[in-house]
Coordinates of C-alpha atoms and ligand atoms in Angstrom, one line a residue:
M538 CA 1.2 17.2 -33.4
D539 CA 4.8 17.2 -32.5
Y540 CA 5.3 13.6 -31.3
K541 CA 7.1 14.5 -28.1
K542 CA 4.7 17.1 -26.9
A543 CA 2.0 14.4 -27.3
V544 CA 3.7 11.9 -25.2
Q545 CA 5.0 14.2 -22.7
S546 CA 1.5 15.5 -22.1
R547 CA 0.0 11.9 -21.7
R548 CA -0.5 10.8 -18.0
T549 CA -2.0 7.3 -17.5
F550 CA -2.9 6.4 -14.0
A551 CA -4.7 3.7 -12.0
I552 CA -7.2 4.6 -8.8
I553 CA -6.5 2.1 -6.1
S554 CA -8.8 1.8 -3.2
H555 CA -11.1 -0.4 -1.0
P556 CA -14.8 -0.8 -1.7
D557 CA -16.5 2.3 -1.0
A558 CA -13.9 4.6 -0.3
G559 CA -15.3 6.8 -3.0
K560 CA -13.4 5.4 -6.2
T561 CA -16.4 6.2 -8.5
T562 CA -17.4 9.4 -7.0
L563 CA -13.5 10.6 -7.6
T564 CA -13.4 9.3 -11.0
E565 CA -16.6 10.8 -12.0
K566 CA -15.5 14.5 -10.7
L567 CA -11.9 14.2 -12.6
L568 CA -14.1 13.4 -15.5
L569 CA -16.5 16.4 -14.8
F570 CA -13.4 18.4 -14.7
G571 CA -12.1 17.2 -17.8
G572 CA -15.3 17.8 -19.8
A573 CA -15.9 14.1 -20.5
I574 CA -19.0 13.6 -18.9
R575 CA -21.7 16.5 -18.4
E576 CA -23.5 15.2 -15.0
A577 CA -22.6 13.3 -12.0
G578 CA -24.1 10.0 -11.8
S579 CA -23.4 8.8 -14.9
V580 CA -20.2 6.7 -14.5
K581 CA -21.9 3.9 -13.0
G582 CA -25.4 3.4 -11.3
K583 CA -24.6 1.7 -8.3
K584 CA -27.1 -0.7 -6.1
N585 CA -30.0 0.1 -8.0
S586 CA -28.3 -1.0 -11.1
K587 CA -28.9 1.8 -13.5
H588 CA -27.1 1.5 -16.7
A589 CA -23.8 1.8 -15.8
M590 CA -21.4 2.6 -18.3
S591 CA -18.6 0.2 -17.1
D592 CA -21.5 -2.4 -17.0
W593 CA -20.7 -4.3 -20.0
M594 CA -21.7 -8.1 -19.1
E595 CA -24.8 -9.2 -18.0
I596 CA -23.8 -10.7 -14.9
E597 CA -22.5 -7.0 -13.9
K598 CA -26.1 -5.5 -14.6
Q599 CA -27.9 -8.3 -12.5
R600 CA -25.2 -7.4 -9.6
G601 CA -25.1 -3.8 -10.1
I602 CA -21.5 -4.0 -10.1
S603 CA -18.4 -3.6 -12.1
V604 CA -16.6 -6.6 -12.6
T605 CA -14.1 -5.3 -15.5
S606 CA -12.0 -2.9 -15.4
S607 CA -12.3 0.2 -18.1
V608 CA -10.3 2.8 -19.3
L609 CA -11.6 6.6 -19.1
E610 CA -9.6 9.5 -20.8
F611 CA -10.1 13.1 -20.6
L612 CA -8.4 16.3 -21.6
Y613 CA -7.4 18.9 -18.8
D614 CA -5.2 21.9 -19.1
G615 CA -3.1 20.4 -21.9
Y616 CA -2.8 17.0 -20.5
H617 CA -4.1 14.1 -21.7
V618 CA -5.3 11.8 -18.9
N619 CA -6.0 8.2 -19.0
I620 CA -7.3 6.6 -15.6
L621 CA -7.4 2.8 -15.7
D622 CA -10.6 2.0 -13.6
T623 CA -10.1 -1.2 -11.3
P624 CA -13.4 -2.8 -10.3
G625 CA -14.8 -1.2 -6.8
H626 CA -16.3 -4.2 -5.5
E627 CA -14.4 -6.7 -2.9
D628 CA -14.4 -9.4 -5.1
F629 CA -11.6 -8.6 -7.9
S630 CA -9.7 -10.7 -10.6
E631 CA -6.3 -10.9 -11.4
D632 CA -7.5 -8.0 -14.0
T633 CA -7.2 -5.5 -11.3
Y634 CA -3.5 -6.5 -10.6
R635 CA -2.5 -6.8 -14.1
T636 CA -4.1 -3.2 -14.9
L637 CA -1.2 -1.8 -12.8
T638 CA 1.1 -3.0 -15.2
A639 CA -0.2 -0.7 -17.6
A640 CA -0.3 2.4 -15.3
D641 CA 2.8 4.7 -14.8
S642 CA 1.4 5.9 -11.6
A643 CA -1.3 5.2 -8.9
T644 CA -3.8 7.4 -6.6
M645 CA -4.3 5.7 -3.4
L646 CA -8.2 6.7 -2.2
I647 CA -8.3 6.3 1.3
D648 CA -11.5 6.9 3.3
A649 CA -10.2 9.0 6.3
A650 CA -12.4 7.1 8.5
K651 CA -11.4 3.8 7.7
G652 CA -7.7 4.3 7.2
V653 CA -5.8 1.7 5.0
E654 CA -8.1 -1.2 4.3
A655 CA -7.7 -4.5 2.9
Q656 CA -7.8 -4.3 -0.6
T657 CA -5.6 -1.0 -0.9
K658 CA -2.8 -2.9 0.9
K659 CA -3.0 -5.9 -1.7
L660 CA -3.1 -3.4 -4.8
F661 CA -0.4 -1.2 -3.3
K662 CA 1.7 -4.3 -3.1
V663 CA 1.5 -4.5 -6.8
C664 CA 2.5 -0.9 -6.9
K665 CA 5.3 -1.0 -5.0
M666 CA 7.1 -4.0 -6.6
R667 CA 6.6 -2.0 -9.7
G668 CA 8.3 1.1 -8.3
I669 CA 5.7 3.5 -9.8
P670 CA 4.8 6.9 -7.7
I671 CA 1.9 6.6 -5.6
F672 CA -0.3 9.5 -5.1
T673 CA -2.8 9.5 -1.6
F674 CA -6.3 11.0 -1.7
M675 CA -7.6 11.1 1.8
N676 CA -11.6 11.3 1.3
K677 CA -14.6 12.1 3.3
L678 CA -13.2 14.9 5.3
D679 CA -16.7 16.5 5.6
R680 CA -17.3 13.4 7.9
Q681 CA -15.7 12.8 11.3
G682 CA -12.4 10.6 10.2
R683 CA -9.3 10.0 11.9
D684 CA -6.5 12.0 13.1
P685 CA -4.7 13.0 10.0
F686 CA -1.1 12.1 11.9
E687 CA -2.3 8.8 12.7
L688 CA -3.4 8.1 8.8
M689 CA 0.2 9.1 8.1
E690 CA 1.6 6.6 10.6
E691 CA -0.8 4.1 9.1
L692 CA 0.8 4.6 5.9
E693 CA 4.4 4.2 7.3
N694 CA 3.4 1.0 9.6
L695 CA 1.3 -1.3 7.2
L696 CA 2.5 -0.1 4.0
G697 CA 6.1 1.0 4.7
I698 CA 5.7 4.1 2.8
R699 CA 6.7 7.8 4.2
S700 CA 4.4 10.7 2.9
Y701 CA 4.5 14.3 2.4
P702 CA 0.9 15.9 3.0
M703 CA 0.7 18.4 0.1
G704 CA -2.0 20.2 2.5
W705 CA -3.3 20.2 5.5
P706 CA -6.9 20.0 6.9
I707 CA -8.4 22.8 9.1
G708 CA -10.9 20.8 11.1
M709 CA -12.8 17.8 10.2
G710 CA -16.4 16.5 10.3
Q711 CA -18.6 19.3 11.5
S712 CA -16.0 21.4 12.1
F713 CA -14.1 20.8 8.6
S714 CA -13.6 24.4 7.4
G715 CA -11.1 23.7 4.6
V716 CA -7.7 22.8 3.3
Y717 CA -4.4 24.7 3.6
D718 CA -2.4 24.4 0.5
R719 CA 1.4 24.2 1.3
H720 CA 3.1 24.7 -2.1
N721 CA 1.0 27.6 -3.2
K722 CA 0.0 29.1 0.4
K723 CA -3.5 29.1 -0.5
L724 CA -6.4 28.3 1.8
E725 CA -9.5 26.5 0.2
L726 CA -12.8 27.4 2.1
Y727 CA -15.2 24.7 2.6
N728 CA -18.8 25.9 2.8
P729 CA -21.0 22.9 4.0
E730 CA -24.2 24.9 3.2
N731 CA -23.0 25.2 -0.6
P732 CA -19.8 22.8 -0.8
K733 CA -19.4 23.1 -4.6
E734 CA -19.0 26.9 -4.2
I735 CA -15.2 26.9 -3.2
D736 CA -13.7 30.2 -2.3
V737 CA -9.9 30.1 -2.4
I738 CA -7.6 32.8 -0.5
Q739 CA -3.8 33.6 -1.0
L740 CA -2.0 33.5 2.2
T741 CA 1.4 34.6 2.5
G742 CA 1.6 31.6 4.9
P743 CA -0.1 30.1 7.6
D744 CA 0.5 32.9 9.9
D745 CA -1.5 35.6 7.7
P746 CA -4.1 37.2 9.9
K747 CA -6.8 36.3 6.6
L748 CA -6.7 32.9 7.6
D749 CA -8.0 33.7 11.4
E750 CA -10.3 36.0 9.4
A751 CA -11.6 33.4 7.1
I752 CA -11.9 30.5 9.5
G753 CA -13.2 32.7 12.6
E754 CA -12.8 29.9 15.1
E755 CA -9.9 30.7 17.3
G756 CA -9.4 26.8 18.7
L757 CA -9.4 25.4 15.1
V758 CA -6.8 28.0 13.8
A759 CA -4.6 27.6 16.7
Q760 CA -4.9 23.6 16.4
F761 CA -3.9 24.3 12.7
R762 CA -1.1 26.0 13.1
E763 CA 0.5 24.0 16.0
E764 CA -0.2 20.8 13.7
L765 CA 1.5 22.3 10.7
E766 CA 4.6 23.6 12.8
L767 CA 4.8 20.1 13.6
L768 CA 4.7 18.8 9.9
D769 CA 7.4 21.3 9.0
V770 CA 9.7 20.5 11.8
A771 CA 9.1 16.9 12.2
G772 CA 7.5 15.7 9.1
D773 CA 9.4 14.5 5.7
E774 CA 10.7 16.9 3.5
F775 CA 8.9 17.3 -0.2
D776 CA 11.1 15.2 -2.3
P777 CA 10.2 14.7 -6.2
E778 CA 12.7 12.3 -6.7
L779 CA 11.3 10.2 -3.8
I780 CA 8.0 10.6 -5.1
A781 CA 9.2 9.3 -8.6
K782 CA 10.6 6.2 -7.1
G783 CA 7.2 5.5 -5.1
K784 CA 9.0 6.0 -1.7
L785 CA 7.2 9.2 -0.7
T786 CA 3.4 9.6 -1.4
P787 CA 2.1 13.1 -1.3
I788 CA -1.1 13.2 0.1
F789 CA -4.1 15.4 -0.4
F790 CA -7.0 15.8 1.7
G791 CA -10.8 16.6 0.4
S792 CA -14.2 15.3 -0.3
A793 CA -14.9 13.8 -3.4
I794 CA -18.7 14.1 -3.1
S795 CA -18.3 17.5 -2.7
S796 CA -15.7 18.3 -5.2
F797 CA -13.6 19.5 -2.4
G798 CA -9.8 19.5 -3.1
V799 CA -10.0 17.1 -5.8
Q800 CA -9.0 20.5 -8.5
T801 CA -6.2 20.8 -6.4
F802 CA -5.4 17.1 -6.3
L803 CA -5.5 17.1 -10.2
E804 CA -3.4 20.2 -10.8
H805 CA -0.4 18.9 -8.4
F806 CA -0.9 15.3 -9.7
L807 CA -0.4 16.4 -13.5
K808 CA 2.7 18.0 -12.5
L809 CA 4.4 15.4 -10.2
S810 CA 3.2 12.6 -11.7
P811 CA 5.0 10.8 -14.8
A812 CA 4.7 11.1 -18.8
P813 CA 4.6 7.7 -20.3
T814 CA 7.6 5.5 -18.7
P815 CA 9.8 3.0 -20.3
R816 CA 9.1 -0.8 -20.1
E817 CA 11.6 -3.8 -20.1
S818 CA 12.0 -5.9 -23.3
S819 CA 14.4 -8.3 -24.7
K820 CA 16.1 -5.6 -26.5
G821 CA 16.7 -3.3 -23.1
L822 CA 14.4 -1.0 -21.9
I823 CA 11.9 0.8 -24.5
E824 CA 11.8 4.4 -23.9
P825 CA 8.8 5.9 -25.2
L826 CA 10.3 9.5 -26.0
E827 CA 13.5 7.9 -27.8
N828 CA 11.6 5.3 -29.7
Q829 CA 9.1 6.7 -32.2
S830 CA 8.4 3.4 -34.0
F831 CA 5.0 1.9 -32.1
S832 CA 5.1 -1.1 -29.8
G833 CA 2.8 -2.0 -27.0
F834 CA 1.6 -5.1 -25.0
I835 CA -1.7 -6.8 -24.2
F836 CA -2.2 -6.4 -20.5
K837 CA -5.8 -7.8 -20.5
I838 CA -8.5 -9.6 -22.7
Q839 CA -12.0 -8.8 -22.1
A840 CA -14.9 -11.0 -24.1
N841 CA -18.2 -10.2 -24.7
M842 CA -18.6 -7.0 -23.6
N843 CA -21.3 -6.3 -26.1
P844 CA -23.3 -9.7 -25.8
A845 CA -24.8 -9.0 -29.3
H846 CA -21.5 -8.9 -30.8
R847 CA -19.9 -12.1 -29.1
D848 CA -16.5 -10.1 -29.6
R849 CA -13.2 -10.1 -27.5
I850 CA -11.3 -6.8 -27.1
A851 CA -7.9 -6.9 -26.1
F852 CA -6.5 -3.9 -24.4
L853 CA -3.0 -2.7 -25.4
R854 CA -0.9 -0.1 -23.8
I855 CA 1.0 1.9 -26.3
T856 CA 4.8 1.7 -24.9
S857 CA 6.4 3.8 -27.9
G858 CA 5.3 5.3 -31.0
K859 CA 2.1 6.4 -32.6
F860 CA -0.7 4.1 -33.4
E861 CA -2.6 5.1 -36.7
R862 CA -5.4 3.3 -37.8
G863 CA -4.9 0.9 -40.4
M864 CA -1.0 0.4 -39.4
S865 CA 0.4 -3.1 -40.0
V866 CA 2.4 -4.5 -36.9
K867 CA 4.0 -7.8 -36.0
H868 CA 2.5 -9.7 -33.6
V869 CA 6.0 -11.1 -32.1
R870 CA 4.8 -14.1 -30.4
V871 CA 3.1 -15.7 -33.5
G872 CA 5.4 -14.3 -35.9
K873 CA 2.8 -12.6 -38.4
N874 CA 1.7 -9.3 -39.8
L875 CA -1.4 -7.6 -38.3
K876 CA -3.4 -4.7 -39.7
L877 CA -4.8 -2.7 -36.9
A878 CA -7.4 -1.6 -38.7
Q879 CA -10.8 -1.3 -36.1
P880 CA -9.3 -0.6 -32.9
T881 CA -11.4 1.2 -30.1
Q882 CA -11.0 3.3 -27.2
F883 CA -13.6 3.6 -24.6
L884 CA -15.2 6.0 -22.8
A885 CA -17.2 3.1 -21.5
Q886 CA -20.2 1.8 -23.3
S887 CA -19.8 4.7 -26.0
R888 CA -17.3 3.0 -28.3
S889 CA -15.5 5.2 -30.4
I890 CA -13.1 4.4 -33.4
V891 CA -9.6 5.8 -32.7
D892 CA -7.6 7.0 -35.4
E893 CA -4.3 7.7 -33.7
A894 CA -3.1 7.4 -30.3
Y895 CA 0.5 7.9 -28.5
A896 CA 2.7 6.1 -26.1
G897 CA 0.9 6.1 -22.7
D898 CA -2.4 5.4 -24.5
I899 CA -4.7 2.2 -24.0
I900 CA -6.4 1.0 -27.4
G901 CA -8.6 -1.9 -27.3
L902 CA -8.1 -4.1 -30.7
F903 CA -11.1 -6.2 -31.8
D904 CA -9.7 -9.9 -31.1
P905 CA -10.5 -12.9 -33.0
G906 CA -8.9 -15.1 -30.4
T907 CA -5.4 -14.5 -31.4
F908 CA -4.1 -12.6 -28.6
R909 CA -2.9 -13.6 -25.1
I910 CA -2.0 -11.5 -22.0
G911 CA 1.3 -10.2 -22.2
D912 CA 1.5 -10.4 -26.3
T913 CA 4.3 -7.6 -27.7
L914 CA 3.0 -6.0 -31.1
V915 CA 5.7 -3.8 -32.5
E916 CA 6.5 -1.5 -36.2
G917 CA 9.6 -2.6 -38.0
D918 CA 11.2 -4.4 -35.2
N919 CA 11.4 -7.9 -33.3
F920 CA 11.5 -7.9 -29.5
E921 CA 9.1 -9.0 -26.8
F922 CA 8.3 -7.2 -23.5
A923 CA 8.9 -8.7 -20.3
E924 CA 6.9 -11.2 -19.0
M925 CA 3.7 -10.3 -17.2
P926 CA 3.4 -11.2 -13.5
H927 CA 1.0 -14.1 -12.8
F928 CA -0.5 -13.6 -9.3
S929 CA -1.3 -16.3 -6.5
P930 CA -4.9 -17.1 -6.4
E931 CA -6.6 -17.1 -3.2
F932 CA -9.4 -19.2 -3.9
F933 CA -9.4 -22.6 -5.4
S934 CA -12.2 -25.1 -6.7
A935 CA -12.0 -28.4 -8.1
I936 CA -13.8 -28.2 -11.7
T937 CA -15.6 -30.9 -13.7
V938 CA -18.4 -30.9 -16.7
K939 CA -21.4 -32.2 -15.8
E940 CA -22.3 -33.3 -19.3
A941 CA -19.5 -35.9 -20.9
L942 CA -20.4 -35.1 -24.1
K943 CA -19.8 -31.5 -23.8
H944 CA -16.1 -31.7 -23.1
K945 CA -14.9 -30.5 -26.0
S946 CA -16.9 -27.1 -25.3
Y947 CA -15.9 -27.4 -22.1
E948 CA -12.0 -27.4 -22.8
K949 CA -12.1 -24.6 -25.1
G950 CA -13.8 -22.4 -22.8
L951 CA -11.6 -23.0 -20.2
Q952 CA -8.7 -22.3 -22.7
Q953 CA -10.3 -19.3 -23.6
L954 CA -11.0 -17.8 -19.9
T955 CA -7.4 -18.8 -19.0
E956 CA -6.2 -16.8 -22.2
E957 CA -8.0 -13.6 -20.8
G958 CA -6.4 -14.3 -17.6
A959 CA -9.9 -14.6 -15.6
I960 CA -8.8 -18.0 -14.0
Q961 CA -6.1 -19.9 -13.5
L962 CA -6.0 -23.3 -14.6
F963 CA -3.9 -26.1 -12.6
K964 CA -4.0 -30.0 -12.6
T965 CA -2.9 -32.4 -9.8
Y966 CA 0.2 -33.6 -10.1
N967 CA 1.1 -37.4 -9.9
R968 CA -2.1 -38.3 -8.9
F969 CA -3.9 -41.5 -9.6
A970 CA -7.1 -39.8 -11.5
E971 CA -6.1 -36.3 -13.0
Q972 CA -8.3 -33.4 -11.5
Q973 CA -8.6 -30.1 -12.8
I974 CA -8.4 -27.0 -10.3
V975 CA -9.3 -23.7 -10.9
G976 CA -7.7 -20.6 -9.0
V977 CA -9.1 -17.2 -8.8
V978 CA -8.0 -13.9 -7.1
G979 CA -11.9 -12.9 -6.3
V980 CA -14.5 -15.4 -5.4
L981 CA -16.7 -13.7 -7.7
Q982 CA -14.8 -14.9 -10.7
F983 CA -16.2 -18.6 -10.1
E984 CA -19.7 -17.2 -10.8
V985 CA -18.3 -15.4 -13.7
L986 CA -16.8 -18.9 -14.9
E987 CA -20.0 -20.5 -13.9
Y988 CA -22.1 -17.8 -16.1
R989 CA -19.8 -17.5 -18.8
L990 CA -19.4 -21.1 -19.7
K991 CA -23.1 -21.7 -19.7
H992 CA -24.0 -18.6 -21.6
E993 CA -21.0 -18.9 -24.2
Y994 CA -20.3 -22.4 -24.9
H995 CA -23.7 -24.1 -23.2
V996 CA -22.0 -25.9 -21.0
D997 CA -23.0 -26.6 -17.2
I998 CA -20.1 -27.3 -14.7
Q999 CA -19.6 -28.2 -11.2
L1000 CA -17.3 -26.5 -8.9
E1001 CA -16.3 -27.9 -5.3
R1002 CA -14.1 -25.3 -3.0
L1003 CA -11.3 -26.7 -1.9
P1004 CA -9.6 -25.2 1.3
F1005 CA -6.5 -23.6 0.0
S1006 CA -5.7 -19.9 0.4
F1007 CA -2.2 -19.6 -1.5
A1008 CA -0.5 -20.9 -4.3
R1009 CA 3.5 -20.9 -4.4
W1010 CA 5.9 -21.6 -7.5
A1011 CA 7.8 -24.1 -6.0
D1012 CA 11.7 -24.4 -7.7
G1013 CA 15.2 -25.4 -6.4
P1014 CA 18.1 -27.6 -7.0
A1015 CA 17.2 -31.0 -8.5
E1016 CA 17.8 -32.7 -6.0
A1017 CA 15.8 -30.8 -3.4
M1018 CA 12.9 -30.6 -5.6
D1019 CA 12.5 -34.7 -6.0
A1020 CA 12.5 -34.7 -2.3
F1021 CA 10.0 -31.9 -2.3
K1022 CA 7.6 -33.6 -5.0
K1023 CA 7.8 -36.9 -3.3
S1024 CA 7.0 -35.7 0.2
Q1025 CA 4.2 -33.0 -0.7
R1026 CA 0.6 -33.9 -1.2
N1027 CA -1.0 -31.1 -2.5
L1028 CA 1.1 -30.4 -5.5
V1029 CA -0.6 -29.1 -8.9
T1030 CA 1.2 -27.8 -12.3
D1031 CA 0.2 -24.8 -14.0
R1032 CA -0.5 -24.4 -17.7
D1033 CA 3.2 -24.2 -18.3
G1034 CA 4.0 -27.4 -16.6
R1035 CA 5.5 -25.7 -13.6
I1036 CA 5.3 -27.2 -10.2
V1037 CA 3.0 -25.3 -7.7
V1038 CA 2.1 -26.0 -4.3
L1039 CA -1.2 -25.3 -2.4
F1040 CA -1.1 -24.4 0.8
E1041 CA -4.4 -24.1 3.5
N1042 CA -2.6 -21.3 5.6
E1043 CA 0.7 -19.1 6.5
F1044 CA 1.3 -22.0 9.2
Q1045 CA 1.5 -24.7 6.6
M1046 CA 3.4 -22.7 4.4
R1047 CA 6.0 -21.4 6.9
T1048 CA 6.3 -25.2 7.9
A1049 CA 7.5 -25.9 4.3
I1050 CA 9.6 -23.1 3.9
D1051 CA 11.5 -24.0 6.8
K1052 CA 11.3 -27.8 6.4
Y1053 CA 12.9 -27.3 2.6
P1054 CA 15.5 -24.5 3.1
E1055 CA 17.1 -25.0 -0.4
M1056 CA 13.7 -24.6 -1.9
K1057 CA 12.4 -21.4 -3.2
F1058 CA 8.7 -20.3 -3.2
Y1059 CA 7.5 -17.5 -5.4
E1060 CA 4.5 -15.6 -4.5
N1061 CA 3.7 -14.8 -8.5
S1062 CA 4.8 -16.6 -11.3
F1063 CA 5.0 -15.2 -14.8
I1064 CA 2.6 -15.7 -18.0
K1065 CA 5.0 -16.6 -20.9
S1066 CA 3.5 -15.2 -24.1
N1067 CA 5.4 -18.0 -26.1
S1068 CA 4.1 -20.9 -24.0
Ligands
G4P1539 P1 -16.3 3.2 -4.4 O1 -16.4 3.2 -6.0 O2 -14.8 3.3 -3.8 O3 -16.8 1.9 -4.0 O4 -17.1 4.1 -3.6 P2 -18.3 5.4 -4.2 O5 -18.0 6.4 -5.0 O6 -19.5 4.4 -4.9 O7 -18.6 6.0 -3.0 C1 -18.9 4.9 -1.9 C2 -19.9 5.8 -1.0 O8 -19.3 6.9 -0.4 C3 -21.1 6.6 -1.7 O9 -22.2 6.7 -0.8 C4 -20.5 7.9 -1.9 O10 -21.5 8.9 -2.2 C5 -19.9 8.2 -0.6 N1 -19.2 9.4 -0.8 C6 -18.1 9.3 -1.5 N2 -17.2 10.4 -1.6 C7 -17.6 11.0 -0.1 C8 -17.3 12.2 0.8 O11 -16.4 12.6 0.2 N3 -17.7 12.3 1.6 C9 -18.9 11.7 1.8 N4 -19.8 11.8 2.9 N5 -19.1 10.5 1.4 C10 -18.7 10.1 0.3 P3 -23.5 5.4 -0.4 O12 -24.5 6.0 0.5 O13 -22.9 4.1 -0.5 O14 -24.1 5.5 -2.1 P4 -24.8 6.7 -2.9 O15 -26.3 6.4 -2.6 O16 -24.4 8.1 -1.9 O17 -24.3 6.5 -4.5

C-alpha cells in the first residue's frame, strides 16, 4: 500500500470520560460499525464479571473492572481507526494519563444528566496540555438531562473550552425526538419503540416543513427553531483550525445505548480528526508523512496479561515509517539493535501477530525486561523522543517488606513496577531512617501493587497510608533551594534523585508557594529515558 495513503487513513484517539458515562457502550457501538465485533456486550462483561475482553489480570476478573488500558482497532469507510481505551473505573493509574500521549485526538464522553465530572476534568487537563483536538459526545439523551446550553456553558466555565454543536437535539428524555445535523441539514429521527431503526430525512434547513411533519409536536419544533437561531446568532462559528488546536470542541448529541447519533459522530469525527501527528524529538519534529523510516516510543508497559505466560508487553506508538515483522531497530537508550520478531496487536484478549503497521498504529512488543516507559526505537537513525510526562500522584503510602529475607525480590518487584509506571517510588530525604514511599494516581493501584508483589515475587508488604495529596517537583536557585530544603519536613526524592515536596492539601501548598517566591513547584515531572 502507498505509504502516505496508509498513514493518512489512520485515526488514533482516546475516549475520556467519568465512570458510567457510557464509554464501554460507545466503544462497543463504534466497533460494531467497524465490524470488529459481532454482538453488543462483548467488550466487557461488567459487574457480573463475565469474561471481559480487556480483563487480563486476575485482579480485574475478580473485581469485574478494567484496570489496564488496551487498544482496539477497526476499519471504517477506508479509515483505519485505533481506539486507545482508558480504564473506566474511578481508580485509574498513571497509565491512563500516559495513554493520552499516544493519541492524536480525544473524544470526551459526557452524561448529559451529569455534565462535566471529576475524572473527565483531570483527563481533559492532560489533553489540553498537549493541545490535541477534543470532540464531545453528550450521551444518554434518551433520559432527561441538563439543558444543552447549560452543558455548553459548563464546558467553557469548568474546562475553559469553547464549543460548536455539530447537531442540536429536539426534545430530551421522554420527549426526545431526534437530532438535527447542522452541517448536512439532516434530521435523524429517534424512535423510542425501536431505537435502532433510525430514519434520516434530508431537509433544506431548520425551517423545512418536513421537520414539522416528522416531529409532529408543535411546541417541540418551535423550541428547537428558537434554540437553533440563538446558536446561529450568538454561538461560536465552526472553525476547523480552532478545532485542530483543541480550542474549540465540536459537540455531538446522542444515545450510545441505542446507537443513536453514533454513526453521525463517527463520520464527522473521521473527517475532522487529524491523521497521525508529529512528535517532538532530539532532532526536531518527526513528521510521519515526511519520515518514512521507522520510529516509535514506548508509552505503556503491561506485565502478565496472560498469567500462563508471565510475559511483559511494551506498547509502542509508531511515530513514523512502516513496521514490518522481523525488522531490526535500534533501542536508543541502551544503544543496541533489536529484532522485532514477535509483535502483537490487540483486540483485547485475542492476540494476533502483526505483520505490518504504519505511523499512528500501536503495536505490543514482547518485553523480556529491557524496555522502559519513554524508550525510543528507530530504524537507521539515532534520536530520542521527548521525555514522557510523569504526573503527580494523589495517594501516598509508606511501604515496607514483611520478611526482611525477601528484600531482594521486593526491590526487584518494586523496580519493575516503577519501570512499568504503575507506581512512583520516593525516598524520604535527609531523615535518620530512610523510608520508601509509594505514590499512585488511583488508589486501586495500592491493591494492584500488593497483589502483584505477592503473586509474582512472593513478597508480602505492609502499606501505611500517608496524609498527602500532592507531590510537587521543586526547583530554584541554589540558595533558595538550600533554604527550602532546610525548612521543609516532607521532602522526598524521586527515582532520579530530584527533590519533591509532599503536601497534604492546597492550603499547605499555597503557603509554600507564597513563602518561597524564588522556588518553582512543578505539577508533573518527566521520566528520563536515560535515567
Ligand atoms: P462506562 O464504561 O463509561 O463506565 O459506562 P458503560 O458503557 O458501562 O455504561 C454505564 C451505564 O450507562 C450502563 O448501565 C449503560 O447501559 C448505560 N448507558 C450507556 N449509554 C447510555 C445511553 O445512551 N442511555 C442510557 N439511558 N443509558 C446508557 P448500567 O445499568 O450501569 O449497566 P448495564 O446493566 O446496562 O450494563
